[in-house]
PDB file of C-alpha atoms in Angstrom:
ATOM      1  CA  LYS A  14     -45.345  73.221  -4.164  1.00 57.00           C
ATOM      2  CA  VAL A  15     -41.962  74.165  -5.475  1.00 64.00           C
ATOM      3  CA  TRP A  16     -38.787  72.389  -5.409  1.00 58.00           C
ATOM      4  CA  ASN A  17     -36.369  75.391  -3.274  1.00 64.00           C
ATOM      5  CA  PRO A  18     -32.857  74.494  -5.032  1.00 62.00           C
ATOM      6  CA  VAL A  19     -31.161  77.160  -2.230  1.00 65.00           C
ATOM      7  CA  ASN A  20     -28.464  74.474  -0.272  1.00 64.00           C
ATOM      8  CA  ASN A  21     -31.403  71.849  -1.016  1.00 65.00           C
ATOM      9  CA  LYS A  22     -30.295  68.905  -3.172  1.00 70.00           C
ATOM     10  CA  LYS A  23     -32.248  66.300  -3.730  1.00 72.00           C
ATOM     11  CA  PHE A  24     -30.844  62.063  -3.766  1.00 78.00           C
ATOM     12  CA  GLU A  25     -34.677  60.797  -5.080  1.00 79.00           C
ATOM     13  CA  THR A  26     -37.814  60.236  -4.917  1.00 76.00           C
ATOM     14  CA  PHE A  27     -38.539  60.430  -1.081  1.00 83.00           C
ATOM     15  CA  SER A  28     -35.772  63.022   0.237  1.00 79.00           C
ATOM     16  CA  TYR A  29     -38.554  65.224  -1.516  1.00 77.00           C
ATOM     17  CA  LEU A  30     -40.594  64.342   1.456  1.00 81.00           C
ATOM     18  CA  PRO A  31     -40.184  64.143   5.149  1.00 83.00           C
ATOM     19  CA  PRO A  32     -37.244  61.875   6.389  1.00 87.00           C
ATOM     20  CA  LEU A  33     -39.144  58.670   6.758  1.00 92.00           C
ATOM     21  CA  THR A  34     -40.656  57.106   9.738  1.00 94.00           C
ATOM     22  CA  ASP A  35     -39.131  53.001  11.070  1.00 95.00           C
ATOM     23  CA  ARG A  36     -42.563  52.047   9.856  1.00 96.00           C
ATOM     24  CA  GLN A  37     -42.654  53.415   6.919  1.00 96.00           C
ATOM     25  CA  ILE A  38     -39.440  52.443   6.170  1.00 96.00           C
ATOM     26  CA  SER A  39     -40.559  48.648   7.678  1.00 97.00           C
ATOM     27  CA  LYS A  40     -43.162  49.075   4.936  1.00 96.00           C
ATOM     28  CA  GLN A  41     -40.462  50.038   2.105  1.00 96.00           C
ATOM     29  CA  VAL A  42     -38.189  46.815   3.060  1.00 96.00           C
ATOM     30  CA  ASP A  43     -41.294  44.196   2.894  1.00 97.00           C
ATOM     31  CA  MET A  44     -42.119  45.340  -0.510  1.00 96.00           C
ATOM     32  CA  ILE A  45     -38.098  45.137  -1.677  1.00 96.00           C
ATOM     33  CA  ILE A  46     -38.642  41.019   0.292  1.00 96.00           C
ATOM     34  CA  ALA A  47     -42.094  40.654  -1.609  1.00 96.00           C
ATOM     35  CA  LYS A  48     -40.216  40.960  -5.039  1.00 95.00           C
ATOM     36  CA  GLY A  49     -37.208  38.652  -4.021  1.00 95.00           C
ATOM     37  CA  LEU A  50     -35.210  41.791  -3.872  1.00 95.00           C
ATOM     38  CA  SER A  51     -31.780  41.991  -1.611  1.00 95.00           C
ATOM     39  CA  PRO A  52     -31.956  44.616   0.892  1.00 96.00           C
ATOM     40  CA  CYS A  53     -28.293  46.699   1.230  1.00 94.00           C
ATOM     41  CA  LEU A  54     -27.560  49.550   3.010  1.00 95.00           C
ATOM     42  CA  GLU A  55     -24.865  52.274   1.918  1.00 93.00           C
ATOM     43  CA  PHE A  56     -23.384  55.051   3.938  1.00 92.00           C
ATOM     44  CA  ALA A  57     -21.311  58.555   2.381  1.00 88.00           C
ATOM     45  CA  ALA A  58     -19.942  61.963   3.875  1.00 86.00           C
ATOM     46  CA  PRO A  59     -21.420  64.419   3.059  1.00 84.00           C
ATOM     47  CA  GLU A  60     -18.523  65.748   1.071  1.00 78.00           C
ATOM     48  CA  ASN A  61     -18.455  62.851  -0.740  1.00 76.00           C
ATOM     49  CA  SER A  62     -22.225  62.335  -1.270  1.00 79.00           C
ATOM     50  CA  PHE A  63     -22.614  63.959  -4.302  1.00 76.00           C
ATOM     51  CA  THR A  64     -21.465  63.910  -7.958  1.00 67.00           C
ATOM     52  CA  ALA A  65     -18.610  65.218  -8.370  1.00 62.00           C
ATOM     53  CA  ASN A  66     -14.582  65.542 -11.365  1.00 57.00           C
ATOM     54  CA  ASP A  67     -12.795  64.974  -7.820  1.00 50.00           C
ATOM     55  CA  ASN A  68     -10.710  61.641  -8.164  1.00 45.00           C
ATOM     56  CA  THR A  69     -12.869  60.351 -10.719  1.00 50.00           C
ATOM     57  CA  VAL A  70     -11.964  58.510 -13.467  1.00 51.00           C
ATOM     58  CA  ARG A  71     -14.299  58.120 -16.428  1.00 51.00           C
ATOM     59  CA  PHE A  72     -14.114  54.993 -18.704  1.00 52.00           C
ATOM     60  CA  SER A  73     -15.591  57.246 -21.280  1.00 50.00           C
ATOM     61  CA  GLY A  74     -16.896  60.472 -22.118  1.00 49.00           C
ATOM     62  CA  THR A  75     -19.893  59.328 -23.053  1.00 46.00           C
ATOM     63  CA  ALA A  76     -20.802  56.485 -21.230  1.00 45.00           C
ATOM     64  CA  ALA A  77     -24.548  56.840 -20.812  1.00 44.00           C
ATOM     65  CA  GLY A  78     -25.155  56.674 -16.741  1.00 45.00           C
ATOM     66  CA  TYR A  79     -21.995  57.058 -15.279  1.00 46.00           C
ATOM     67  CA  TYR A  80     -22.006  59.490 -12.692  1.00 49.00           C
ATOM     68  CA  ASP A  81     -19.464  59.938 -10.626  1.00 57.00           C
ATOM     69  CA  ASN A  82     -19.657  59.239  -6.518  1.00 60.00           C
ATOM     70  CA  ARG A  83     -22.710  57.550  -7.408  1.00 68.00           C
ATOM     71  CA  TYR A  84     -21.034  54.475  -5.462  1.00 75.00           C
ATOM     72  CA  TRP A  85     -21.192  54.920  -1.215  1.00 85.00           C
ATOM     73  CA  THR A  86     -19.221  53.011   0.694  1.00 87.00           C
ATOM     74  CA  MET A  87     -20.819  49.144   1.755  1.00 90.00           C
ATOM     75  CA  TRP A  88     -22.194  48.719   5.006  1.00 92.00           C
ATOM     76  CA  LYS A  89     -21.126  45.354   5.882  1.00 90.00           C
ATOM     77  CA  LEU A  90     -22.436  42.775   2.509  1.00 89.00           C
ATOM     78  CA  PRO A  91     -25.933  43.033   0.901  1.00 91.00           C
ATOM     79  CA  MET A  92     -28.447  41.181   3.317  1.00 94.00           C
ATOM     80  CA  PHE A  93     -28.789  37.828   0.880  1.00 92.00           C
ATOM     81  CA  GLY A  94     -32.083  35.801   2.154  1.00 91.00           C
ATOM     82  CA  CYS A  95     -33.182  38.220   4.672  1.00 93.00           C
ATOM     83  CA  THR A  96     -36.831  37.420   5.459  1.00 94.00           C
ATOM     84  CA  ASP A  97     -37.625  39.820   8.037  1.00 95.00           C
ATOM     85  CA  ALA A  98     -37.534  44.389   7.760  1.00 96.00           C
ATOM     86  CA  SER A  99     -36.846  43.755  11.701  1.00 96.00           C
ATOM     87  CA  GLN A 100     -33.638  42.510  10.069  1.00 95.00           C
ATOM     88  CA  VAL A 101     -32.998  44.993   8.133  1.00 97.00           C
ATOM     89  CA  LEU A 102     -33.706  47.864  10.721  1.00 97.00           C
ATOM     90  CA  LYS A 103     -31.618  46.283  13.290  1.00 96.00           C
ATOM     91  CA  GLU A 104     -28.977  47.940  10.415  1.00 96.00           C
ATOM     92  CA  ILE A 105     -29.626  51.020  10.049  1.00 97.00           C
ATOM     93  CA  ALA A 106     -29.765  51.452  13.223  1.00 96.00           C
ATOM     94  CA  GLU A 107     -26.065  50.258  14.111  1.00 94.00           C
ATOM     95  CA  CYS A 108     -25.023  51.927  10.797  1.00 94.00           C
ATOM     96  CA  ARG A 109     -26.590  55.676  12.298  1.00 94.00           C
ATOM     97  CA  ARG A 110     -24.880  54.740  15.322  1.00 93.00           C
ATOM     98  CA  ALA A 111     -21.677  54.551  13.754  1.00 91.00           C
ATOM     99  CA  TYR A 112     -22.131  56.678  11.175  1.00 91.00           C
ATOM    100  CA  PRO A 113     -23.972  59.646  12.869  1.00 92.00           C
ATOM    101  CA  GLN A 114     -22.528  62.660  10.087  1.00 90.00           C
ATOM    102  CA  CYS A 115     -23.067  59.507   6.888  1.00 90.00           C
ATOM    103  CA  TYR A 116     -25.740  60.177   4.085  1.00 90.00           C
ATOM    104  CA  VAL A 117     -27.032  56.021   4.868  1.00 94.00           C
ATOM    105  CA  ARG A 118     -29.360  55.069   1.891  1.00 93.00           C
ATOM    106  CA  LEU A 119     -31.763  51.681   1.650  1.00 95.00           C
ATOM    107  CA  ALA A 120     -30.627  49.771  -1.826  1.00 94.00           C
ATOM    108  CA  ALA A 121     -31.986  46.681  -2.828  1.00 94.00           C
ATOM    109  CA  PHE A 122     -30.374  44.820  -6.252  1.00 92.00           C
ATOM    110  CA  ASP A 123     -32.279  42.130  -8.291  1.00 91.00           C
ATOM    111  CA  SER A 124     -30.088  39.249  -8.942  1.00 86.00           C
ATOM    112  CA  ILE A 125     -31.034  38.429 -11.521  1.00 88.00           C
ATOM    113  CA  LYS A 126     -31.148  41.170 -14.027  1.00 88.00           C
ATOM    114  CA  GLN A 127     -27.731  42.084 -11.477  1.00 86.00           C
ATOM    115  CA  VAL A 128     -28.511  46.272 -11.247  1.00 87.00           C
ATOM    116  CA  GLN A 129     -29.650  47.938  -8.280  1.00 88.00           C
ATOM    117  CA  VAL A 130     -33.298  48.958  -8.677  1.00 91.00           C
ATOM    118  CA  ILE A 131     -34.419  50.469  -5.979  1.00 92.00           C
ATOM    119  CA  SER A 132     -32.404  53.600  -3.653  1.00 92.00           C
ATOM    120  CA  PHE A 133     -33.446  55.783  -0.906  1.00 93.00           C
ATOM    121  CA  LEU A 134     -32.221  58.052   2.000  1.00 93.00           C
ATOM    122  CA  VAL A 135     -32.716  56.347   5.604  1.00 94.00           C
ATOM    123  CA  GLN A 136     -30.350  59.258   7.018  1.00 93.00           C
ATOM    124  CA  ARG A 137     -29.471  63.011   6.424  1.00 88.00           C
ATOM    125  CA  PRO A 138     -27.005  64.184   8.451  1.00 85.00           C
ATOM    126  CA  SER A 139     -26.889  66.897  10.536  1.00 73.00           C
ATOM    127  CA  GLY A 140     -24.515  69.859  10.035  1.00 54.00           C
ATOM    128  CA  ILE A 141     -22.194  69.350  12.590  1.00 35.00           C
ATOM    129  CA  ALA A 142     -18.010  68.445  11.082  1.00 34.00           C
ATOM    130  CA  MET A 143     -16.907  65.507  10.142  1.00 32.00           C
ATOM    131  CA  ALA A 144     -14.796  63.272  11.855  1.00 33.00           C
ATOM    132  CA  ALA A 145     -13.661  59.871  12.166  1.00 35.00           C
ATOM    133  CA  MET A 146     -16.059  57.086  13.655  1.00 37.00           C
ATOM    134  CA  GLY A 147     -15.563  53.377  14.094  1.00 42.00           C
ATOM    135  CA  GLY A 148     -18.588  51.419  12.829  1.00 42.00           C
ATOM    136  CA  GLU A 149     -17.396  48.010  13.562  1.00 41.00           C
ATOM    137  CA  LYS A 150     -19.571  45.121  15.176  1.00 44.00           C
ATOM    138  CA  GLU A 151     -19.918  41.791  14.223  1.00 49.00           C
ATOM    139  CA  MET A 152     -19.079  42.157  10.662  1.00 52.00           C
ATOM    140  CA  LYS A 153     -15.812  44.465   9.989  1.00 57.00           C
ATOM    141  CA  VAL A 154     -17.025  47.755   7.857  1.00 63.00           C
ATOM    142  CA  TRP A 155     -14.671  49.701   6.188  1.00 59.00           C
ATOM    143  CA  ASN A 156     -14.479  53.553   7.404  1.00 64.00           C
ATOM    144  CA  PRO A 157     -14.262  55.588   4.888  1.00 63.00           C
ATOM    145  CA  VAL A 158     -14.010  58.808   6.644  1.00 63.00           C
ATOM    146  CA  ASN A 159     -10.263  60.211   6.474  1.00 62.00           C
ATOM    147  CA  ASN A 160      -9.136  56.107   5.532  1.00 65.00           C
ATOM    148  CA  LYS A 161      -7.975  56.139   1.733  1.00 69.00           C
ATOM    149  CA  LYS A 162      -7.013  52.802   1.248  1.00 72.00           C
ATOM    150  CA  PHE A 163      -4.811  51.130  -1.863  1.00 77.00           C
ATOM    151  CA  GLU A 164      -5.334  47.367  -1.770  1.00 77.00           C
ATOM    152  CA  THR A 165      -6.550  44.767  -0.499  1.00 74.00           C
ATOM    153  CA  PHE A 166      -3.395  44.076   1.920  1.00 84.00           C
ATOM    154  CA  SER A 167      -4.137  47.498   2.714  1.00 80.00           C
ATOM    155  CA  TYR A 168      -7.171  47.200   5.341  1.00 76.00           C
ATOM    156  CA  LEU A 169      -4.469  44.743   7.047  1.00 82.00           C
ATOM    157  CA  PRO A 170      -2.258  45.516   9.856  1.00 85.00           C
ATOM    158  CA  PRO A 171       1.176  46.377   8.412  1.00 89.00           C
ATOM    159  CA  LEU A 172       3.081  43.694   6.851  1.00 93.00           C
ATOM    160  CA  THR A 173       5.941  41.710   8.837  1.00 95.00           C
ATOM    161  CA  ASP A 174       9.046  40.711   6.425  1.00 96.00           C
ATOM    162  CA  ARG A 175       8.252  36.944   7.267  1.00 96.00           C
ATOM    163  CA  GLN A 176       4.693  37.982   5.542  1.00 96.00           C
ATOM    164  CA  ILE A 177       6.522  40.033   2.795  1.00 97.00           C
ATOM    165  CA  SER A 178       9.225  37.039   2.636  1.00 97.00           C
ATOM    166  CA  LYS A 179       6.271  34.230   1.746  1.00 97.00           C
ATOM    167  CA  GLN A 180       4.704  36.989  -0.482  1.00 96.00           C
ATOM    168  CA  VAL A 181       8.002  37.239  -2.398  1.00 97.00           C
ATOM    169  CA  ASP A 182       8.157  33.678  -3.044  1.00 97.00           C
ATOM    170  CA  MET A 183       5.323  32.952  -4.627  1.00 96.00           C
ATOM    171  CA  ILE A 184       5.897  35.807  -6.439  1.00 96.00           C
ATOM    172  CA  ILE A 185       8.907  34.126  -8.139  1.00 96.00           C
ATOM    173  CA  ALA A 186       7.026  30.276  -7.771  1.00 96.00           C
ATOM    174  CA  LYS A 187       5.171  31.662 -10.594  1.00 95.00           C
ATOM    175  CA  GLY A 188       8.081  33.876 -12.526  1.00 95.00           C
ATOM    176  CA  LEU A 189       6.891  37.071 -12.182  1.00 95.00           C
ATOM    177  CA  SER A 190       9.148  39.544 -11.411  1.00 96.00           C
ATOM    178  CA  PRO A 191       9.510  41.800  -8.246  1.00 96.00           C
ATOM    179  CA  CYS A 192       9.602  45.551  -8.430  1.00 95.00           C
ATOM    180  CA  LEU A 193       9.818  48.836  -5.914  1.00 96.00           C
ATOM    181  CA  GLU A 194       7.701  51.481  -6.538  1.00 93.00           C
ATOM    182  CA  PHE A 195       7.854  55.008  -3.743  1.00 91.00           C
ATOM    183  CA  ALA A 196       5.717  57.924  -3.948  1.00 88.00           C
ATOM    184  CA  ALA A 197       5.065  60.882  -2.027  1.00 87.00           C
ATOM    185  CA  PRO A 198       1.882  60.803  -0.092  1.00 85.00           C
ATOM    186  CA  GLU A 199       0.580  64.203  -2.292  1.00 79.00           C
ATOM    187  CA  ASN A 200       1.407  61.696  -5.140  1.00 77.00           C
ATOM    188  CA  SER A 201       0.401  58.944  -4.092  1.00 80.00           C
ATOM    189  CA  PHE A 202      -3.545  58.881  -4.549  1.00 74.00           C
ATOM    190  CA  THR A 203      -5.837  59.608  -7.664  1.00 64.00           C
ATOM    191  CA  ALA A 204      -5.884  63.200  -9.091  1.00 59.00           C
ATOM    192  CA  ASN A 205      -6.081  65.353 -12.057  1.00 54.00           C
ATOM    193  CA  ASP A 206      -2.994  67.181 -11.395  1.00 49.00           C
ATOM    194  CA  ASN A 207      -0.244  66.997 -13.774  1.00 44.00           C
ATOM    195  CA  THR A 208      -1.368  64.091 -15.421  1.00 47.00           C
ATOM    196  CA  VAL A 209      -1.895  64.571 -19.489  1.00 49.00           C
ATOM    197  CA  ARG A 210      -4.218  61.822 -20.346  1.00 50.00           C
ATOM    198  CA  PHE A 211      -4.023  60.353 -23.837  1.00 51.00           C
ATOM    199  CA  SER A 212      -7.615  59.845 -24.426  1.00 50.00           C
ATOM    200  CA  GLY A 213     -10.591  61.240 -23.240  1.00 49.00           C
ATOM    201  CA  THR A 214     -11.622  57.202 -23.302  1.00 45.00           C
ATOM    202  CA  ALA A 215      -8.716  55.605 -22.128  1.00 45.00           C
ATOM    203  CA  ALA A 216     -10.158  52.348 -20.604  1.00 43.00           C
ATOM    204  CA  GLY A 217      -8.844  52.407 -16.773  1.00 44.00           C
ATOM    205  CA  TYR A 218      -6.378  55.069 -16.923  1.00 45.00           C
ATOM    206  CA  TYR A 219      -6.040  56.618 -13.674  1.00 48.00           C
ATOM    207  CA  ASP A 220      -3.896  59.607 -12.864  1.00 55.00           C
ATOM    208  CA  ASN A 221      -0.528  58.685 -10.162  1.00 60.00           C
ATOM    209  CA  ARG A 222      -0.744  55.795 -11.049  1.00 67.00           C
ATOM    210  CA  TYR A 223       2.466  54.846 -12.000  1.00 76.00           C
ATOM    211  CA  TRP A 224       5.023  55.693  -9.070  1.00 86.00           C
ATOM    212  CA  THR A 225       8.723  56.455  -8.873  1.00 88.00           C
ATOM    213  CA  MET A 226      10.407  52.967  -9.694  1.00 91.00           C
ATOM    214  CA  TRP A 227      13.592  51.690  -7.083  1.00 93.00           C
ATOM    215  CA  LYS A 228      16.215  51.040  -9.471  1.00 92.00           C
ATOM    216  CA  LEU A 229      15.116  48.515 -12.442  1.00 91.00           C
ATOM    217  CA  PRO A 230      12.710  44.972 -11.984  1.00 92.00           C
ATOM    218  CA  MET A 231      14.254  42.379 -10.287  1.00 95.00           C
ATOM    219  CA  PHE A 232      15.093  40.322 -13.035  1.00 93.00           C
ATOM    220  CA  GLY A 233      15.800  36.773 -12.388  1.00 92.00           C
ATOM    221  CA  CYS A 234      15.386  36.748  -8.680  1.00 94.00           C
ATOM    222  CA  THR A 235      15.123  33.983  -7.324  1.00 95.00           C
ATOM    223  CA  ASP A 236      15.764  34.333  -3.410  1.00 96.00           C
ATOM    224  CA  ALA A 237      13.025  36.538  -1.497  1.00 96.00           C
ATOM    225  CA  SER A 238      16.423  38.004   0.748  1.00 96.00           C
ATOM    226  CA  GLN A 239      17.064  39.705  -2.160  1.00 96.00           C
ATOM    227  CA  VAL A 240      13.865  42.270  -2.296  1.00 97.00           C
ATOM    228  CA  LEU A 241      13.646  42.427   1.641  1.00 97.00           C
ATOM    229  CA  LYS A 242      17.481  43.456   1.044  1.00 96.00           C
ATOM    230  CA  GLU A 243      15.952  46.337  -1.435  1.00 96.00           C
ATOM    231  CA  ILE A 244      13.152  47.067   0.674  1.00 97.00           C
ATOM    232  CA  ALA A 245      14.942  47.636   4.042  1.00 97.00           C
ATOM    233  CA  GLU A 246      16.878  50.474   1.249  1.00 95.00           C
ATOM    234  CA  CYS A 247      14.349  52.200   0.032  1.00 95.00           C
ATOM    235  CA  ARG A 248      12.615  52.243   3.245  1.00 96.00           C
ATOM    236  CA  ARG A 249      15.661  54.461   4.268  1.00 94.00           C
ATOM    237  CA  ALA A 250      16.471  56.553   1.504  1.00 93.00           C
ATOM    238  CA  TYR A 251      12.614  57.241   1.113  1.00 93.00           C
ATOM    239  CA  PRO A 252      11.176  57.063   4.962  1.00 94.00           C
ATOM    240  CA  GLN A 253       8.395  59.629   4.200  1.00 92.00           C
ATOM    241  CA  CYS A 254       6.824  58.092   1.033  1.00 91.00           C
ATOM    242  CA  TYR A 255       4.622  55.053   0.476  1.00 91.00           C
ATOM    243  CA  VAL A 256       6.971  52.082  -1.348  1.00 94.00           C
ATOM    244  CA  ARG A 257       4.838  48.874  -2.685  1.00 94.00           C
ATOM    245  CA  LEU A 258       6.495  45.939  -3.909  1.00 96.00           C
ATOM    246  CA  ALA A 259       4.654  44.856  -7.476  1.00 94.00           C
ATOM    247  CA  ALA A 260       5.182  42.181  -9.731  1.00 94.00           C
ATOM    248  CA  PHE A 261       5.437  42.102 -13.543  1.00 92.00           C
ATOM    249  CA  ASP A 262       4.247  38.670 -15.695  1.00 92.00           C
ATOM    250  CA  SER A 263       6.807  39.239 -18.815  1.00 88.00           C
ATOM    251  CA  ILE A 264       4.606  37.331 -20.871  1.00 88.00           C
ATOM    252  CA  LYS A 265       1.261  39.517 -20.866  1.00 88.00           C
ATOM    253  CA  GLN A 266       3.384  42.673 -20.547  1.00 87.00           C
ATOM    254  CA  VAL A 267       1.546  43.971 -17.175  1.00 87.00           C
ATOM    255  CA  GLN A 268       1.630  44.295 -13.541  1.00 88.00           C
ATOM    256  CA  VAL A 269      -0.930  41.598 -11.718  1.00 91.00           C
ATOM    257  CA  ILE A 270       0.601  41.931  -8.181  1.00 92.00           C
ATOM    258  CA  SER A 271       0.879  45.317  -6.024  1.00 92.00           C
ATOM    259  CA  PHE A 272       0.344  46.012  -2.466  1.00 94.00           C
ATOM    260  CA  LEU A 273       2.364  48.366  -0.139  1.00 94.00           C
ATOM    261  CA  VAL A 274       5.034  47.541   2.653  1.00 96.00           C
ATOM    262  CA  GLN A 275       5.414  50.966   3.613  1.00 94.00           C
ATOM    263  CA  ARG A 276       3.099  53.303   4.741  1.00 90.00           C
ATOM    264  CA  PRO A 277       4.698  56.888   5.596  1.00 88.00           C
TER     265      PRO A 277
END
């Protein structure tokens, strides 16, 4: 047998074989459980499943074993304490139904070594074009298809002014300085366009992470209504931009809080 490399990308050892049956997957899960490992499912759209440079920051140009796009979206949580392969097969079936056009892989984690030690495909998508899916049952699963996120709160419905006010109260109570930033959609996500990296190995340098500041940081702010007033003004001025509220720590000289207060 000779591997055909033309339009025939592979993932791991099992991907050179015909698709595994549920019975064959079950035997692999039995082995995973017997070794005391934790099964876990991950999925990715075809365009995000192979190694690529797009929207990726390498912390070091010589970092061994860092593969772009190797991190796929997790389906629910790792199945800690799983004792029956049928539990895993049930989750695989549910993930397949929710994301029929995605790759799905079964991984296994070693809780002692704190690494992933097994990974193989349990679904390959057909050639149909991608479409957004729901995929939510019992436990919420983030849908990565046409659904980019920013931070923790962006997984929730938009915050009301009352909810924002409570966050500002907390920011003020901690002695932090509120600040507003905004960006057009095309400049709000990580990208290489119009960006200069100061060093190819600069740790944690994310392109487009710096948005345009609205006025100045609100040093000495003591009332959440002052911040809400600025948010309202920024929204009126830039209705088609993302707006986020940040908070700076004047001692550590870093931004310690950041969340969206407007989506265009």
